[in-house]
Amino acid sequence: MTTHKVNIAEKLAGFTEQWAPHRVARVNDYEVKAAKLQGEFVWHSHEDTDELFLVISGTLTIRLRDGDVVLGPGEMYVVPRGVEHCPAADEETAILLFEPTGTTNTGTAGGPRTRPPLDA
């Protein structure tokens, strides 16, 4: 990736597929990924890293075993390493994720929704 200004709205407008993270930047050993979500993902955890969700548009519910966290535009939440969670969105929601390079989107769950990030 080259060093240049990134317009998040333009990056999000460049794809329609849901639950497919698109890498928009790198920060040291971390990737910034844009994604569109609708419906429910899979329950999973990331044993070795925290995961930061930042909502750009829509409403994201991060389901946790001890209660839900509901986020709107401009709000973020960090899921601590090892905490099982399940992202869900009733309507299409755009987010940014901040994760170490190489983090698997489905964490420990695996399965058919596992995919590497695409370059946006």
PDB file of C-alpha atoms in Angstrom:
ATOM      1  CA  MET A   1       0.000   0.000   0.000  1.00  0.00           C
ATOM      2  CA  THR A   2       1.239   3.462  -0.781  1.00  0.00           C
ATOM      3  CA  THR A   3       1.244   6.462   1.518  1.00  0.00           C
ATOM      4  CA  HIS A   4      -1.719   8.640   0.611  1.00  0.00           C
ATOM      5  CA  LYS A   5      -4.913  10.115   1.935  1.00  0.00           C
ATOM      6  CA  VAL A   6      -7.722   7.575   2.367  1.00  0.00           C
ATOM      7  CA  ASN A   7     -11.358   8.565   1.914  1.00  0.00           C
ATOM      8  CA  ILE A   8     -13.385   6.038   3.922  1.00  0.00           C
ATOM      9  CA  ALA A   9     -16.670   6.846   2.122  1.00  0.00           C
ATOM     10  CA  GLU A  10     -15.022   6.205  -1.257  1.00  0.00           C
ATOM     11  CA  LYS A  11     -13.551   2.922  -0.049  1.00  0.00           C
ATOM     12  CA  LEU A  12     -16.929   1.765   1.261  1.00  0.00           C
ATOM     13  CA  ALA A  13     -18.620   2.799  -2.012  1.00  0.00           C
ATOM     14  CA  GLY A  14     -16.180   0.560  -3.892  1.00  0.00           C
ATOM     15  CA  PHE A  15     -17.725  -2.730  -2.746  1.00  0.00           C
ATOM     16  CA  THR A  16     -21.115  -4.224  -1.872  1.00  0.00           C
ATOM     17  CA  GLU A  17     -20.310  -7.644  -0.414  1.00  0.00           C
ATOM     18  CA  GLN A  18     -21.141  -7.989   3.265  1.00  0.00           C
ATOM     19  CA  TRP A  19     -18.899  -9.562   5.917  1.00  0.00           C
ATOM     20  CA  ALA A  20     -15.894  -9.163   3.567  1.00  0.00           C
ATOM     21  CA  PRO A  21     -13.220  -7.021   5.223  1.00  0.00           C
ATOM     22  CA  HIS A  22     -11.273  -4.721   2.885  1.00  0.00           C
ATOM     23  CA  ARG A  23      -7.849  -3.520   3.973  1.00  0.00           C
ATOM     24  CA  VAL A  24      -7.660   0.282   3.621  1.00  0.00           C
ATOM     25  CA  ALA A  25      -4.459   1.033   5.542  1.00  0.00           C
ATOM     26  CA  ARG A  26      -1.644  -0.404   7.629  1.00  0.00           C
ATOM     27  CA  VAL A  27      -0.350   1.063  10.880  1.00  0.00           C
ATOM     28  CA  ASN A  28       2.843  -0.631  12.056  1.00  0.00           C
ATOM     29  CA  ASP A  29       1.825  -4.284  12.515  1.00  0.00           C
ATOM     30  CA  TYR A  30      -1.902  -3.489  12.352  1.00  0.00           C
ATOM     31  CA  GLU A  31      -4.419  -3.382   9.512  1.00  0.00           C
ATOM     32  CA  VAL A  32      -7.356  -1.001   9.206  1.00  0.00           C
ATOM     33  CA  LYS A  33     -10.216  -2.801   7.472  1.00  0.00           C
ATOM     34  CA  ALA A  34     -13.516  -1.441   6.143  1.00  0.00           C
ATOM     35  CA  ALA A  35     -16.518  -3.754   6.043  1.00  0.00           C
ATOM     36  CA  LYS A  36     -20.245  -3.733   5.452  1.00  0.00           C
ATOM     37  CA  LEU A  37     -22.336  -5.926   7.725  1.00  0.00           C
ATOM     38  CA  GLN A  38     -25.921  -7.084   7.844  1.00  0.00           C
ATOM     39  CA  GLY A  39     -27.397  -9.998   9.727  1.00  0.00           C
ATOM     40  CA  GLU A  40     -25.495 -12.017  12.286  1.00  0.00           C
ATOM     41  CA  PHE A  41     -21.883 -13.193  12.083  1.00  0.00           C
ATOM     42  CA  VAL A  42     -20.553 -16.207  14.010  1.00  0.00           C
ATOM     43  CA  TRP A  43     -19.730 -16.445  17.703  1.00  0.00           C
ATOM     44  CA  HIS A  44     -15.954 -16.357  17.961  1.00  0.00           C
ATOM     45  CA  SER A  45     -13.002 -15.045  19.924  1.00  0.00           C
ATOM     46  CA  HIS A  46      -9.464 -13.930  19.192  1.00  0.00           C
ATOM     47  CA  GLU A  47      -7.189 -15.580  21.738  1.00  0.00           C
ATOM     48  CA  ASP A  48      -4.129 -13.416  21.021  1.00  0.00           C
ATOM     49  CA  THR A  49      -5.497  -9.936  20.337  1.00  0.00           C
ATOM     50  CA  ASP A  50      -8.085  -7.293  21.113  1.00  0.00           C
ATOM     51  CA  GLU A  51     -10.377  -6.184  18.264  1.00  0.00           C
ATOM     52  CA  LEU A  52     -11.538  -2.582  17.757  1.00  0.00           C
ATOM     53  CA  PHE A  53     -14.864  -1.871  16.005  1.00  0.00           C
ATOM     54  CA  LEU A  54     -15.626   1.716  14.862  1.00  0.00           C
ATOM     55  CA  VAL A  55     -19.082   2.335  13.360  1.00  0.00           C
ATOM     56  CA  ILE A  56     -19.201   4.639  10.330  1.00  0.00           C
ATOM     57  CA  SER A  57     -22.919   4.280   9.534  1.00  0.00           C
ATOM     58  CA  GLY A  58     -25.811   2.159  10.764  1.00  0.00           C
ATOM     59  CA  THR A  59     -26.042   0.347  14.084  1.00  0.00           C
ATOM     60  CA  LEU A  60     -23.810  -2.507  15.207  1.00  0.00           C
ATOM     61  CA  THR A  61     -24.668  -4.812  18.076  1.00  0.00           C
ATOM     62  CA  ILE A  62     -21.743  -6.713  19.520  1.00  0.00           C
ATOM     63  CA  ARG A  63     -23.252  -9.641  21.335  1.00  0.00           C
ATOM     64  CA  LEU A  64     -21.297 -10.790  24.369  1.00  0.00           C
ATOM     65  CA  ARG A  65     -22.141 -13.662  26.689  1.00  0.00           C
ATOM     66  CA  ASP A  66     -22.822 -11.200  29.545  1.00  0.00           C
ATOM     67  CA  GLY A  67     -24.776  -8.573  27.558  1.00  0.00           C
ATOM     68  CA  ASP A  68     -24.882  -6.655  24.285  1.00  0.00           C
ATOM     69  CA  VAL A  69     -23.010  -3.494  23.310  1.00  0.00           C
ATOM     70  CA  VAL A  70     -24.919  -1.333  20.796  1.00  0.00           C
ATOM     71  CA  LEU A  71     -22.910   1.157  18.731  1.00  0.00           C
ATOM     72  CA  GLY A  72     -24.014   3.957  16.429  1.00  0.00           C
ATOM     73  CA  PRO A  73     -22.058   6.170  14.027  1.00  0.00           C
ATOM     74  CA  GLY A  74     -18.910   7.583  15.571  1.00  0.00           C
ATOM     75  CA  GLU A  75     -18.898   5.055  18.418  1.00  0.00           C
ATOM     76  CA  MET A  76     -16.332   2.334  18.987  1.00  0.00           C
ATOM     77  CA  TYR A  77     -15.778  -0.649  21.218  1.00  0.00           C
ATOM     78  CA  VAL A  78     -12.759  -2.815  21.915  1.00  0.00           C
ATOM     79  CA  VAL A  79     -13.480  -6.521  22.389  1.00  0.00           C
ATOM     80  CA  PRO A  80     -10.742  -7.780  24.716  1.00  0.00           C
ATOM     81  CA  ARG A  81      -8.634 -10.740  23.644  1.00  0.00           C
ATOM     82  CA  GLY A  82     -10.234 -14.081  24.421  1.00  0.00           C
ATOM     83  CA  VAL A  83     -13.768 -12.668  24.836  1.00  0.00           C
ATOM     84  CA  GLU A  84     -16.361 -14.522  22.775  1.00  0.00           C
ATOM     85  CA  HIS A  85     -18.485 -12.149  20.686  1.00  0.00           C
ATOM     86  CA  CYS A  86     -20.912 -12.103  17.777  1.00  0.00           C
ATOM     87  CA  PRO A  87     -21.316  -8.934  15.676  1.00  0.00           C
ATOM     88  CA  ALA A  88     -24.817  -8.339  14.301  1.00  0.00           C
ATOM     89  CA  ALA A  89     -26.612  -5.598  12.365  1.00  0.00           C
ATOM     90  CA  ASP A  90     -30.321  -5.414  11.529  1.00  0.00           C
ATOM     91  CA  GLU A  91     -29.648  -2.969   8.664  1.00  0.00           C
ATOM     92  CA  GLU A  92     -26.533  -2.571   6.551  1.00  0.00           C
ATOM     93  CA  THR A  93     -23.842  -1.085   8.744  1.00  0.00           C
ATOM     94  CA  ALA A  94     -20.417   0.201   7.719  1.00  0.00           C
ATOM     95  CA  ILE A  95     -17.503  -0.242  10.112  1.00  0.00           C
ATOM     96  CA  LEU A  96     -13.759   0.022  10.451  1.00  0.00           C
ATOM     97  CA  LEU A  97     -11.822  -2.731  12.206  1.00  0.00           C
ATOM     98  CA  PHE A  98      -8.365  -2.335  13.720  1.00  0.00           C
ATOM     99  CA  GLU A  99      -6.522  -5.644  14.138  1.00  0.00           C
ATOM    100  CA  PRO A 100      -2.985  -7.024  13.987  1.00  0.00           C
ATOM    101  CA  THR A 101      -1.955  -8.132  10.495  1.00  0.00           C
ATOM    102  CA  GLY A 102      -2.930 -11.754   9.969  1.00  0.00           C
ATOM    103  CA  THR A 103      -5.916 -11.775  12.344  1.00  0.00           C
ATOM    104  CA  THR A 104      -8.512 -14.268  11.112  1.00  0.00           C
ATOM    105  CA  ASN A 105     -11.967 -12.694  10.875  1.00  0.00           C
ATOM    106  CA  THR A 106     -13.678 -15.717  12.445  1.00  0.00           C
ATOM    107  CA  GLY A 107     -11.050 -16.136  15.162  1.00  0.00           C
ATOM    108  CA  THR A 108     -11.261 -19.532  16.816  1.00  0.00           C
ATOM    109  CA  ALA A 109     -14.571 -20.467  15.137  1.00  0.00           C
ATOM    110  CA  GLY A 110     -13.307 -21.007  11.565  1.00  0.00           C
ATOM    111  CA  GLY A 111     -15.913 -22.137   9.054  1.00  0.00           C
ATOM    112  CA  PRO A 112     -17.257 -20.913   5.707  1.00  0.00           C
ATOM    113  CA  ARG A 113     -17.182 -17.209   6.656  1.00  0.00           C
ATOM    114  CA  THR A 114     -13.423 -17.275   7.189  1.00  0.00           C
ATOM    115  CA  ARG A 115     -11.672 -15.118   4.624  1.00  0.00           C
ATOM    116  CA  PRO A 116      -8.530 -13.040   4.272  1.00  0.00           C
ATOM    117  CA  PRO A 117      -8.968  -9.269   3.872  1.00  0.00           C
ATOM    118  CA  LEU A 118      -9.208  -7.868   0.355  1.00  0.00           C
ATOM    119  CA  ASP A 119      -7.365  -4.715  -0.685  1.00  0.00           C
ATOM    120  CA  ALA A 120      -9.774  -1.827  -1.137  1.00  0.00           C
TER     121      ALA A 120
END
